[in-house]
Short mmCIF file of C-alpha atoms in Angstrom, two decimals:
data_model
loop_
_atom_site.label_atom_id
_atom_site.label_comp_id
_atom_site.label_asym_id
_atom_site.label_seq_id
_atom_site.Cartn_x
_atom_site.Cartn_y
_atom_site.Cartn_z
CA MET A 1412 -28.69 -50.80 42.58
CA THR A 1413 -28.14 -47.55 44.51
CA THR A 1414 -29.87 -46.50 47.71
CA VAL A 1415 -31.66 -43.17 47.49
CA ALA A 1416 -30.34 -40.31 49.64
CA ALA A 1417 -32.60 -39.04 52.41
CA GLN A 1418 -33.16 -35.71 50.63
CA ASP A 1419 -34.26 -37.50 47.46
CA ALA A 1420 -36.50 -39.90 49.35
CA THR A 1421 -38.11 -36.86 50.97
CA MET A 1422 -39.00 -35.52 47.53
CA TYR A 1423 -40.40 -38.90 46.52
CA TRP A 1424 -42.58 -39.28 49.61
CA LEU A 1425 -43.75 -35.67 49.37
CA SER A 1426 -44.94 -36.33 45.82
CA GLY A 1427 -47.60 -38.59 47.33
CA ARG A 1428 -49.06 -35.58 49.18
CA THR A 1429 -48.42 -32.65 46.83
CA ARG A 1430 -47.34 -32.14 43.23
CA ASN A 1431 -43.63 -31.36 43.11
CA ASP A 1432 -42.45 -32.65 39.71
CA LEU A 1433 -39.98 -30.70 37.61
CA PHE A 1434 -41.34 -29.37 34.30
CA MET A 1435 -38.59 -28.24 31.91
CA LEU A 1436 -39.81 -26.67 28.68
CA TYR A 1437 -37.69 -26.49 25.53
CA CYS A 1438 -38.99 -24.80 22.40
CA PHE A 1439 -37.48 -25.91 19.06
CA ASP A 1440 -38.19 -25.12 15.46
CA ASP A 1441 -40.55 -27.77 14.09
CA SER A 1442 -38.48 -30.53 12.50
CA GLY A 1443 -41.35 -31.87 10.42
CA HIS A 1444 -40.72 -35.41 11.70
CA SER A 1445 -43.63 -37.62 12.72
CA GLY A 1446 -44.39 -38.38 16.34
CA ALA A 1447 -43.41 -42.01 15.79
CA ARG A 1448 -39.97 -41.03 14.54
CA LEU A 1449 -39.43 -38.64 17.45
CA ARG A 1450 -40.51 -41.36 19.91
CA GLU A 1451 -37.99 -43.73 18.37
CA PHE A 1452 -35.25 -41.14 18.84
CA VAL A 1453 -36.19 -40.59 22.49
CA ALA A 1454 -36.28 -44.33 23.18
CA ARG A 1455 -32.87 -44.85 21.60
CA ARG A 1456 -31.22 -41.83 23.18
CA SER A 1457 -32.65 -42.26 26.69
CA ALA A 1458 -31.32 -45.84 26.79
CA ASP A 1459 -27.78 -44.39 26.77
CA ILE A 1460 -28.47 -41.94 29.60
CA ALA A 1461 -28.19 -43.59 33.01
CA ASP A 1462 -30.48 -41.09 34.76
CA LEU A 1463 -33.25 -41.83 32.25
CA SER A 1464 -32.90 -45.60 32.62
CA VAL A 1465 -33.79 -46.05 36.29
CA ARG A 1466 -36.84 -46.21 38.53
CA LEU A 1467 -37.36 -46.41 42.26
CA ARG A 1468 -37.98 -49.63 44.16
CA ALA A 1469 -39.34 -49.23 47.69
CA LEU A 1470 -38.89 -51.63 50.60
CA PRO A 1471 -41.82 -53.04 52.57
CA ALA A 1472 -42.74 -50.87 55.56
CA ASP A 1473 -40.00 -48.40 54.56
CA LEU A 1474 -37.39 -50.39 56.47
CA ASP A 1475 -34.80 -48.53 54.42
CA TYR A 1476 -34.71 -45.87 51.75
CA PRO A 1477 -35.81 -46.86 48.22
CA THR A 1478 -33.23 -47.90 45.67
CA TRP A 1479 -32.64 -46.94 42.06
CA VAL A 1480 -32.92 -49.97 39.78
CA ARG A 1481 -32.46 -50.42 36.05
CA CYS A 1482 -35.51 -50.13 33.75
CA GLU A 1483 -36.27 -49.78 30.07
CA PHE A 1484 -38.08 -47.02 28.18
CA ARG A 1485 -41.84 -47.42 27.81
CA ALA A 1486 -43.81 -46.08 24.87
CA GLU A 1487 -46.18 -44.19 27.20
CA GLN A 1488 -43.26 -42.06 28.39
CA PHE A 1489 -43.56 -40.17 25.09
CA VAL A 1490 -46.85 -38.26 24.97
CA GLU A 1491 -47.81 -36.31 21.86
CA HIS A 1492 -50.52 -33.70 22.37
CA PHE A 1493 -52.87 -32.72 19.54
CA LEU A 1494 -54.45 -29.31 20.08
CA PRO A 1495 -57.75 -28.09 18.54
CA GLU A 1496 -55.90 -24.84 17.86
CA PRO A 1497 -52.16 -25.59 17.60
CA ASP A 1498 -51.00 -22.20 18.83
CA TRP A 1499 -48.98 -20.82 21.72
CA PRO A 1500 -51.97 -19.96 23.99
CA GLY A 1501 -53.23 -23.51 23.44
CA VAL A 1502 -49.88 -24.93 24.60
CA CYS A 1503 -49.94 -22.74 27.72
CA ALA A 1504 -53.48 -23.90 28.53
CA VAL A 1505 -52.57 -27.60 28.29
CA LEU A 1506 -49.33 -27.00 30.17
CA GLY A 1507 -51.34 -25.56 33.07
CA LYS A 1508 -53.25 -28.84 33.26
CA LEU A 1509 -50.05 -30.90 33.07
CA LEU A 1510 -48.58 -29.04 36.04
CA GLY A 1511 -51.30 -30.56 38.20
CA THR A 1512 -50.12 -34.09 37.38
CA GLY A 1513 -47.26 -36.20 38.70
CA VAL A 1514 -45.22 -39.19 37.60
CA ASP A 1515 -44.70 -42.19 39.87
CA ALA A 1516 -40.96 -42.66 40.24
CA ALA A 1517 -41.55 -46.29 41.23
CA VAL A 1518 -42.97 -46.91 37.76
CA ARG A 1519 -41.04 -44.47 35.58
CA PRO A 1520 -39.61 -41.18 36.95
CA TRP A 1521 -39.94 -39.12 33.77
CA ARG A 1522 -42.19 -38.41 30.80
CA LEU A 1523 -41.79 -36.31 27.65
CA HIS A 1524 -44.66 -34.18 26.32
CA VAL A 1525 -44.46 -33.02 22.70
CA PHE A 1526 -46.49 -30.39 20.84
CA ARG A 1527 -45.80 -30.18 17.09
CA GLY A 1528 -46.68 -27.48 14.58
CA VAL A 1529 -47.24 -24.75 17.20
CA LEU A 1530 -47.98 -21.34 15.70
CA GLY A 1531 -47.13 -18.04 17.35
CA ALA A 1532 -44.46 -19.36 19.71
CA PRO A 1533 -41.92 -16.74 20.89
CA ALA A 1534 -38.40 -16.30 19.51
CA GLY A 1535 -39.15 -17.46 15.98
CA ALA A 1536 -41.35 -16.91 12.94
CA GLY A 1537 -42.21 -20.41 11.75
CA PRO A 1538 -44.01 -23.32 13.41
CA ALA A 1539 -42.44 -24.53 16.63
CA MET A 1540 -42.11 -27.83 18.43
CA VAL A 1541 -42.58 -27.47 22.19
CA VAL A 1542 -41.15 -30.24 24.35
CA VAL A 1543 -41.75 -30.53 28.11
CA LEU A 1544 -39.61 -32.93 30.13
CA GLN A 1545 -41.61 -33.88 33.23
CA MET A 1546 -39.43 -35.44 35.91
CA SER A 1547 -39.82 -36.68 39.46
CA HIS A 1548 -38.04 -34.39 41.90
CA ALA A 1549 -36.55 -37.50 43.47
CA LEU A 1550 -34.54 -37.98 40.27
CA ALA A 1551 -33.08 -34.48 40.05
CA ASP A 1552 -33.07 -30.92 41.25
CA GLY A 1553 -33.07 -28.00 38.81
CA ARG A 1554 -29.37 -28.10 38.06
CA ARG A 1555 -29.15 -31.86 37.56
CA GLY A 1556 -32.38 -31.82 35.59
CA ALA A 1557 -30.85 -29.32 33.16
CA ASP A 1558 -27.86 -31.64 32.72
CA ILE A 1559 -30.15 -34.59 31.97
CA ALA A 1560 -32.11 -32.58 29.42
CA ARG A 1561 -28.87 -31.43 27.80
CA ALA A 1562 -27.78 -35.06 27.43
CA LEU A 1563 -31.11 -35.91 25.80
CA PHE A 1564 -31.11 -32.99 23.36
CA SER A 1565 -27.39 -32.70 22.62
CA GLU A 1566 -25.69 -33.97 19.52
CA VAL A 1567 -24.16 -37.45 19.74
CA GLY A 1568 -20.97 -37.43 21.80
CA ALA A 1569 -22.14 -35.01 24.48
CA ALA A 1570 -21.37 -35.84 28.07
CA GLU A 1571 -24.04 -37.95 29.75
CA PRO A 1572 -25.11 -37.84 33.40
CA VAL A 1573 -24.20 -41.04 35.24
CA ALA A 1574 -26.27 -42.41 38.10
CA GLU A 1575 -24.51 -42.86 41.42
CA GLY A 1576 -22.84 -46.24 41.81
CA GLU A 1577 -23.40 -47.23 38.22
CA SER A 1578 -21.21 -50.09 37.06
CA LEU A 1579 -19.91 -50.13 33.53
CA ALA A 1580 -20.84 -53.81 33.36
CA TRP A 1581 -24.41 -52.81 34.24
CA ARG A 1582 -24.99 -51.66 30.68
CA SER A 1583 -22.35 -53.81 28.97
CA PRO A 1584 -23.67 -56.54 26.62
CA VAL A 1585 -20.13 -57.97 26.55
CA ALA A 1586 -20.15 -58.50 30.32
CA ARG A 1587 -23.56 -60.16 30.15
CA ALA A 1588 -22.35 -62.47 27.37
CA GLU A 1589 -19.27 -63.45 29.36
CA ARG A 1590 -21.40 -64.44 32.33
CA THR A 1591 -23.69 -66.51 30.09
CA GLU A 1592 -20.79 -68.32 28.46
CA GLY A 1593 -19.31 -69.20 31.87
CA VAL A 1594 -22.58 -70.75 33.06
CA ALA A 1595 -23.02 -72.70 29.81
CA GLU A 1596 -19.53 -74.18 30.05
CA ALA A 1597 -20.08 -75.26 33.67
CA VAL A 1598 -23.39 -76.93 32.81
CA THR A 1599 -21.75 -78.89 29.95
CA ILE A 1600 -19.03 -80.27 32.24
CA ALA A 1601 -21.58 -81.12 34.92
CA ASP A 1602 -23.57 -83.09 32.38
CA VAL A 1603 -20.45 -85.13 31.51
CA ALA A 1604 -19.79 -85.87 35.18
CA ALA A 1605 -23.35 -87.04 35.75
CA HIS A 1606 -23.49 -89.43 32.79
CA GLY A 1607 -19.88 -90.78 32.73
CA ASP A 1608 -17.90 -91.04 29.52
CA GLY A 1609 -20.57 -93.00 27.64
CA VAL A 1610 -18.38 -96.19 27.40
CA SER A 1611 -19.94 -99.54 28.31
CA GLY A 1612 -18.89 -103.22 28.15
CA VAL A 1613 -15.19 -102.36 28.63
CA GLY A 1614 -12.84 -103.43 31.44
CA ALA A 1615 -12.24 -101.27 34.47
CA ASP A 1616 -8.57 -100.61 33.64
CA SER A 1617 -9.44 -99.28 30.22
CA ILE A 1618 -11.97 -96.79 31.53
CA ALA A 1619 -10.02 -95.65 34.60
CA ALA A 1620 -7.90 -93.07 32.73
CA PRO A 1621 -10.84 -91.40 30.96
CA ARG A 1622 -12.79 -91.22 34.23
CA ARG A 1623 -9.82 -89.71 36.07
CA SER A 1624 -9.59 -87.15 33.25
CA VAL A 1625 -13.24 -86.27 33.66
CA ALA A 1626 -12.78 -86.09 37.44
CA ARG A 1627 -9.91 -83.66 37.05
CA ARG A 1628 -11.96 -81.52 34.69
CA VAL A 1629 -14.89 -81.54 37.10
CA ALA A 1630 -12.64 -80.60 40.01
CA ALA A 1631 -11.16 -77.77 38.00
CA GLN A 1632 -14.65 -76.33 37.46
CA THR A 1633 -15.96 -76.69 41.00
CA ALA A 1634 -15.73 -72.95 41.70
CA ARG A 1635 -17.59 -72.13 38.50
CA LEU A 1636 -20.28 -74.70 39.30
CA GLY A 1637 -20.71 -73.19 42.77
CA ALA A 1638 -21.06 -69.71 41.35
CA ALA A 1639 -23.53 -70.92 38.74
CA ALA A 1640 -25.57 -72.70 41.40
CA VAL A 1641 -25.75 -69.52 43.47
CA GLU A 1642 -26.92 -67.57 40.42
CA ALA A 1643 -29.49 -70.25 39.67
CA VAL A 1644 -31.10 -70.05 43.14
CA PRO A 1645 -33.83 -67.39 43.08
CA VAL A 1646 -33.02 -64.77 45.71
CA ASP A 1647 -35.40 -61.86 46.21
CA PRO A 1648 -33.17 -58.75 46.51
CA ILE A 1649 -35.94 -56.90 48.34
CA HIS A 1650 -35.92 -59.50 51.13
CA VAL A 1651 -32.14 -59.38 51.35
CA HIS A 1652 -32.20 -55.58 51.44
CA SER A 1653 -34.92 -55.60 54.11
CA MET A 1654 -32.93 -57.99 56.29
CA LEU A 1655 -29.80 -55.88 56.00
CA ALA A 1656 -31.82 -52.76 56.76
CA LEU A 1657 -33.10 -54.30 59.99
CA LEU A 1658 -29.56 -55.17 60.98
CA ARG A 1659 -28.38 -51.61 60.25
CA MET A 1660 -31.22 -49.88 62.05
CA PRO A 1661 -29.61 -49.78 65.54
CA ILE A 1662 -26.50 -48.31 63.96
CA GLN A 1663 -28.62 -45.67 62.20
CA PHE A 1664 -30.29 -44.68 65.46
CA ALA A 1665 -26.90 -44.34 67.12
CA ARG A 1666 -25.50 -42.26 64.25
CA THR A 1667 -28.60 -40.06 64.29
CA ALA A 1668 -28.17 -39.41 68.01
CA ILE A 1669 -24.47 -38.62 67.62
CA ARG A 1670 -25.00 -36.30 64.68
CA GLY A 1671 -27.97 -34.73 66.42
CA TYR A 1672 -25.71 -33.73 69.29
CA GLN A 1673 -23.14 -32.44 66.79
CA ALA A 1674 -25.87 -30.39 65.12
CA PHE A 1675 -26.85 -28.94 68.51
CA ARG A 1676 -23.26 -27.89 69.12
CA ALA A 1677 -23.04 -26.48 65.58
CA GLN A 1678 -26.18 -24.44 66.20
CA GLN A 1679 -24.60 -22.95 69.32
CA GLU A 1680 -21.47 -22.05 67.36
CA LEU A 1681 -23.66 -20.55 64.64
CA VAL A 1682 -25.39 -18.28 67.14
CA GLU A 1683 -22.03 -17.24 68.61
CA SER A 1684 -20.58 -16.44 65.18
CA THR A 1685 -23.69 -14.47 64.23
CA THR A 1686 -23.67 -12.51 67.48
CA ALA A 1687 -19.98 -11.71 67.05
CA GLY A 1688 -20.61 -10.43 63.52
CA ARG A 1689 -18.46 -13.09 61.86
CA LEU A 1690 -21.48 -14.46 59.97
CA PRO A 1691 -24.56 -12.76 58.47
CA GLY A 1692 -27.76 -13.28 60.41
CA PRO A 1693 -30.57 -15.63 59.36
CA GLY A 1694 -33.05 -14.63 56.70
CA PRO A 1695 -36.07 -12.49 57.60
CA SER A 1696 -39.59 -13.75 58.17
CA PHE A 1697 -42.74 -12.28 56.67
CA THR A 1698 -46.46 -12.18 57.29
CA PRO A 1699 -48.35 -14.14 54.61
CA SER A 1700 -49.87 -12.06 51.82
CA PRO A 1701 -53.02 -12.63 49.74
CA VAL A 1702 -51.02 -14.73 47.24
CA ASN A 1703 -50.18 -17.11 50.09
CA ARG A 1704 -53.79 -17.67 51.13
CA SER A 1705 -56.13 -18.97 48.48
CA ASP A 1706 -59.91 -18.85 48.88
CA PRO A 1707 -61.05 -22.46 49.48
CA THR A 1708 -64.44 -21.63 47.92
CA LYS A 1709 -62.82 -20.80 44.59
CA GLN A 1710 -61.78 -23.25 41.91
CA HIS A 1711 -58.09 -24.17 41.97
CA ALA A 1712 -56.25 -24.54 38.67
CA HIS A 1713 -52.66 -24.21 37.49
CA GLN A 1714 -51.87 -21.52 34.94
CA VAL A 1715 -48.64 -20.41 33.28
CA ARG A 1716 -47.23 -17.56 31.28
CA MET A 1717 -43.73 -17.04 29.83
CA ILE A 1718 -41.81 -13.86 29.06
CA VAL A 1719 -38.98 -14.66 26.64
CA CYS A 1720 -36.31 -11.94 26.75
CA ASP A 1721 -33.09 -11.09 25.03
CA ALA A 1722 -30.52 -11.99 27.69
CA GLU A 1723 -28.81 -8.62 27.27
CA ARG A 1724 -31.91 -6.88 28.64
CA LEU A 1725 -31.53 -8.73 31.94
CA ARG A 1726 -27.81 -8.08 32.29
CA ILE A 1727 -27.09 -4.81 34.02
CA PRO A 1728 -23.70 -3.74 35.34
CA GLY A 1729 -22.82 -5.12 38.75
CA HIS A 1730 -25.82 -7.44 39.07
CA THR A 1731 -26.74 -10.99 38.16
CA VAL A 1732 -29.80 -11.97 36.13
CA THR A 1733 -31.26 -13.37 39.37
CA VAL A 1734 -31.03 -9.96 41.07
CA VAL A 1735 -32.61 -8.23 38.06
CA ALA A 1736 -35.48 -10.75 38.11
CA LEU A 1737 -35.98 -10.34 41.86
CA THR A 1738 -36.08 -6.56 41.48
CA ALA A 1739 -38.67 -6.82 38.71
CA VAL A 1740 -40.78 -9.23 40.78
CA SER A 1741 -40.66 -6.82 43.72
CA ILE A 1742 -42.04 -4.04 41.51
CA ALA A 1743 -44.68 -6.15 39.74
CA LEU A 1744 -46.03 -7.97 42.80
CA ASP A 1745 -46.22 -4.76 44.84
CA ARG A 1746 -48.16 -3.02 42.06
CA TYR A 1747 -50.41 -6.03 41.54
CA LEU A 1748 -51.41 -6.25 45.20
CA THR A 1749 -51.87 -2.48 45.40
CA ALA A 1750 -54.19 -2.53 42.38
CA ARG A 1751 -56.25 -5.22 44.13
CA GLY A 1752 -56.45 -3.09 47.25
CA GLU A 1753 -54.30 -5.58 49.18
CA ARG A 1754 -50.93 -3.84 49.44
CA VAL A 1755 -48.54 -5.18 52.08
CA ASN A 1756 -45.72 -3.42 53.92
CA ARG A 1757 -43.04 -5.99 53.12
CA LEU A 1758 -42.45 -8.60 50.44
CA GLY A 1759 -39.89 -11.39 50.34
CA ALA A 1760 -38.89 -14.21 48.02
CA GLN A 1761 -37.45 -17.67 48.45
CA VAL A 1762 -34.47 -18.29 46.16
CA PRO A 1763 -33.18 -21.88 45.81
CA MET A 1764 -29.37 -22.00 45.79
CA ALA A 1765 -27.39 -25.01 44.60
CA LEU A 1766 -24.86 -26.40 47.07
CA SER A 1767 -21.61 -28.11 46.23
CA ASP A 1768 -18.72 -29.71 48.11
CA ASN A 1769 -20.81 -30.08 51.26
CA GLY A 1770 -20.26 -33.82 51.61
CA ILE A 1771 -23.93 -34.66 50.91
CA ALA A 1772 -24.31 -37.17 48.07
CA ALA A 1773 -27.83 -36.42 46.88
CA ARG A 1774 -29.54 -35.61 43.62
CA ASN A 1775 -31.33 -32.75 45.41
CA ASN A 1776 -28.61 -30.59 46.88
CA TYR A 1777 -29.79 -27.04 47.40
CA ARG A 1778 -30.98 -24.66 50.09
CA SER A 1779 -33.78 -22.09 49.89
CA LEU A 1780 -32.77 -18.55 50.85
CA GLY A 1781 -35.27 -16.02 52.20
CA VAL A 1782 -34.57 -12.57 50.73
CA ASP A 1783 -36.21 -9.23 51.49
CA LEU A 1784 -37.43 -7.44 48.33
CA PHE A 1785 -37.25 -3.95 49.92
CA ILE A 1786 -40.49 -2.61 48.43
CA ASP A 1787 -40.16 0.41 50.74
CA GLU A 1788 -37.19 1.60 48.64
CA PRO A 1789 -38.61 3.73 45.77
CA GLU A 1790 -35.42 4.07 43.69
CA VAL A 1791 -35.11 1.02 41.42
CA LEU A 1792 -31.32 0.65 41.29
CA THR A 1793 -30.95 1.29 45.01
CA ARG A 1794 -33.52 -1.44 45.60
CA ALA A 1795 -31.53 -3.76 43.31
CA ASN A 1796 -28.38 -3.01 45.28
CA LYS A 1797 -30.12 -3.86 48.56
CA ILE A 1798 -31.53 -7.10 47.15
CA ALA A 1799 -28.09 -8.06 45.84
CA ALA A 1800 -26.49 -7.41 49.23
CA ALA A 1801 -29.17 -9.39 51.06
CA LEU A 1802 -28.82 -12.29 48.63
CA ALA A 1803 -25.04 -12.29 49.08
CA ASP A 1804 -25.48 -12.44 52.88
CA ARG A 1805 -27.93 -15.34 52.61
CA ARG A 1806 -25.51 -17.23 50.35
CA THR A 1807 -22.58 -16.64 52.70
CA ARG A 1808 -24.55 -18.04 55.61
CA ALA A 1809 -25.99 -20.96 53.62
CA GLN A 1810 -22.52 -22.08 52.52
CA HIS A 1811 -21.06 -22.06 56.03
CA PRO A 1812 -19.99 -25.57 57.16
CA LEU A 1813 -22.00 -25.25 60.37
CA LEU A 1814 -25.22 -25.20 58.30
CA THR A 1815 -24.51 -28.68 56.93
CA ALA A 1816 -24.65 -30.24 60.40
CA GLN A 1817 -28.45 -30.63 60.25
CA ASP A 1818 -28.21 -32.03 56.72
CA ARG A 1819 -25.84 -34.69 58.05
CA VAL A 1820 -28.42 -35.67 60.68
CA THR A 1821 -31.09 -36.09 58.01
CA ALA A 1822 -28.70 -38.15 55.88
CA VAL A 1823 -28.52 -40.92 58.53
CA THR A 1824 -32.06 -40.72 59.92
CA PRO A 1825 -33.78 -44.13 59.64
CA ALA A 1826 -36.17 -44.19 56.70
CA ARG A 1827 -39.23 -45.09 58.77
CA LEU A 1828 -38.73 -42.06 61.03
CA LEU A 1829 -38.30 -39.64 58.14
CA ARG A 1830 -41.30 -41.08 56.31
CA ARG A 1831 -43.42 -40.72 59.45
CA ASP A 1832 -42.40 -37.08 59.84
CA ILE A 1833 -43.25 -36.34 56.20
CA GLU A 1834 -46.66 -37.99 56.51
CA ARG A 1835 -47.48 -36.00 59.66
CA TYR A 1836 -46.21 -32.61 58.51
CA PRO A 1837 -49.16 -30.17 58.17
CA LEU A 1838 -48.79 -29.20 54.51
CA ASP A 1839 -52.26 -27.61 54.30
CA ILE A 1840 -51.69 -25.04 57.03
CA VAL A 1841 -50.32 -21.59 56.21
CA PRO A 1842 -48.07 -20.57 59.13
CA ASP A 1843 -48.17 -17.12 60.70
CA SER A 1844 -44.58 -16.47 59.58
CA ILE A 1845 -43.08 -17.48 56.24
CA ALA A 1846 -39.65 -17.16 54.59
CA GLY A 1847 -41.00 -15.50 51.43
CA HIS A 1848 -44.18 -14.68 49.56
CA THR A 1849 -43.11 -16.16 46.25
CA VAL A 1850 -40.37 -18.31 44.74
CA VAL A 1851 -37.80 -17.14 42.19
CA SER A 1852 -35.78 -20.11 40.94
CA SER A 1853 -32.93 -19.30 38.56
CA VAL A 1854 -30.91 -21.82 36.51
CA HIS A 1855 -28.73 -21.18 33.48
CA ARG A 1856 -29.05 -24.17 31.14
CA GLY A 1857 -26.01 -23.53 29.00
CA PRO A 1858 -25.43 -22.66 25.35
CA ALA A 1859 -28.22 -22.85 22.78
CA ASP A 1860 -26.69 -25.77 20.89
CA LEU A 1861 -29.49 -28.26 21.56
CA THR A 1862 -31.56 -29.97 18.88
CA PHE A 1863 -34.56 -32.29 18.68
CA GLY A 1864 -35.23 -34.19 15.51
CA GLY A 1865 -32.49 -32.12 13.89
CA ALA A 1866 -34.27 -28.81 14.64
CA PRO A 1867 -32.48 -26.07 16.65
CA VAL A 1868 -33.65 -24.85 20.04
CA ARG A 1869 -35.16 -21.39 20.54
CA PHE A 1870 -35.51 -20.99 24.32
CA THR A 1871 -36.19 -22.84 27.56
CA GLY A 1872 -38.46 -22.33 30.56
CA GLY A 1873 -39.38 -23.91 33.88
CA PHE A 1874 -42.12 -23.80 36.49
CA PRO A 1875 -41.35 -24.21 40.22
CA ALA A 1876 -44.15 -26.07 41.97
CA ILE A 1877 -46.92 -24.33 43.87
CA GLY A 1878 -48.30 -25.58 47.17
CA SER A 1879 -50.36 -24.64 50.18
CA VAL A 1880 -48.18 -21.58 50.92
CA MET A 1881 -46.64 -20.67 47.59
CA HIS A 1882 -49.43 -19.99 45.10
CA LEU A 1883 -47.21 -17.87 42.84
CA THR A 1884 -43.77 -18.97 41.66
CA HIS A 1885 -41.29 -17.77 39.05
CA GLY A 1886 -38.70 -19.58 36.97
CA VAL A 1887 -35.74 -17.71 35.45
CA HIS A 1888 -33.97 -19.90 32.90
CA GLY A 1889 -31.24 -18.92 30.49
CA LEU A 1890 -30.25 -20.71 27.30
CA GLY A 1891 -27.76 -19.08 24.97
CA ASP A 1892 -28.83 -15.51 24.26
CA THR A 1893 -32.32 -15.83 25.76
CA VAL A 1894 -33.68 -15.73 29.31
CA THR A 1895 -37.25 -16.82 29.98
CA VAL A 1896 -39.10 -15.57 33.05
CA SER A 1897 -41.92 -18.05 33.68
CA ILE A 1898 -44.95 -17.53 35.91
CA HIS A 1899 -46.78 -20.41 37.61
CA ALA A 1900 -49.85 -19.52 39.66
CA ASP A 1901 -53.01 -20.88 41.22
CA THR A 1902 -56.16 -19.25 39.86
CA ALA A 1903 -57.64 -19.19 43.38
CA ALA A 1904 -54.88 -16.82 44.52
CA LEU A 1905 -54.05 -15.07 41.24
CA PRO A 1906 -57.23 -15.05 39.12
CA ASP A 1907 -55.91 -12.54 36.57
CA ILE A 1908 -52.50 -13.89 35.57
CA ASP A 1909 -52.32 -11.83 32.36
CA ILE A 1910 -52.51 -8.59 34.36
CA TYR A 1911 -49.63 -9.76 36.54
CA ALA A 1912 -47.64 -10.98 33.52
CA ASN A 1913 -47.94 -7.56 31.89
CA LEU A 1914 -46.85 -5.85 35.11
CA LEU A 1915 -43.83 -8.14 35.32
CA ARG A 1916 -42.90 -7.53 31.68
CA ASP A 1917 -43.09 -3.76 32.26
CA ALA A 1918 -41.01 -4.11 35.43
CA LEU A 1919 -38.27 -6.03 33.62
CA ASN A 1920 -38.09 -3.24 31.05
CA GLU A 1921 -38.11 -0.62 33.80
CA VAL A 1922 -35.12 -2.15 35.57
CA PHE A 1923 -33.17 -2.30 32.33
CA ASP A 1924 -34.11 1.26 31.34
CA CYS A 1925 -33.08 2.61 34.75
CA ALA A 1926 -29.71 0.85 34.48
CA THR A 1927 -29.23 2.20 30.95
CA ARG A 1928 -29.98 5.78 32.01
CA SER A 1929 -27.68 5.45 35.01
CA ALA A 1930 -24.83 4.17 32.83
CA SER A 1931 -25.20 7.07 30.41
#
């Protein structure tokens, strides 16, 4: 049993107010196996992956953060979808509906959606099998989620993610058998002590030695009997946890106050370092655009599109795939808004960046960076250079130790206080100033050596959640020699997603062509 980190609990509690699940798509060749056989594989394989064998257990009144507890696979965690027209557009239509759903991490924190016999899927000629791993954000961020999926779809012997605090005995049938044998032996000896040696009608001297022998045996097992008795008494772990949480609460308040003061001092140092030029300044702020304000009179619906690219077409000299994608988004979104008669002067994007070695033990360990997209720069490669420099500055600042001071405050904040703040936060209000107009989340998911039902993988994709401010998000996910740029949008803010998808596809080609011409 492992207590959930504050960052992960935040994701869990937010899921009760807005949809924030991870949706990781993997497209394979169709293996030809039945749904029942694939379900059996998932059940067997997930049982050996610690992160897929847990669920959350909350405490009454949120006296402390929830805990991860052991659970078994349920048949309803494997969902096979049968389409009237088993083709790629049909998959995208159903996927849009799925993105409006959420799993309950207190029941089961993940679910697998399977589409078999899909025609017209990218990156292959024959029928495809599309698999979507839906996962509570409390269980993983994008990077950890990719590791979990790799464990599920890797050949036997691949490394498996291990849940924090997991004991080897937790999953060991040998350890469980040893405990059972110990209790059985103690009960047998106790039964002998209670009923004597079964001898009657014999003199006291003749029975004294056997009784002393039994007494010695009973004495030798006293410790085992005590342990067995403790195990036999029903103790509700939730009540024990709640009591301990109440006892810890004054300490938590004190630690929060101390770390709060440390965060205040760190903020002062941060300002001094920024003013002195030793640290890049904070990210810019932007005025919301039409894709950040949806018409409440219009129907809201999730919609997705995917652009599957040869990875080489998103690799240009001196720049990462993330910078190429950001540059293409800057071109496409500017042109899209201009065509709608809603052009803005500035555009920005939020880019999640994974953190490491910051002393925060959480499944969600990242920071969102606000980056200017420099739409006022007409030359494509110059714009890419500016975006790359801005992104580098945001990363330098985000990785500075002073920035972790506030994270350390959150880590020790009492659960009831954090839950109250989350419940009161005005999620439905679009602020006057935002850190970006869209999201571009980029994760490389490793080599293309994954299989499902014995069939090889073609590509992968992902869809960052949309909310009250972000009605258009992008996922950039690499697997082997492919990179998929995924679009997730709300119809109320982006009613013509195919127009935008075509603009983005053209922009990706434009960035590559400009880099090619420049190199020659």
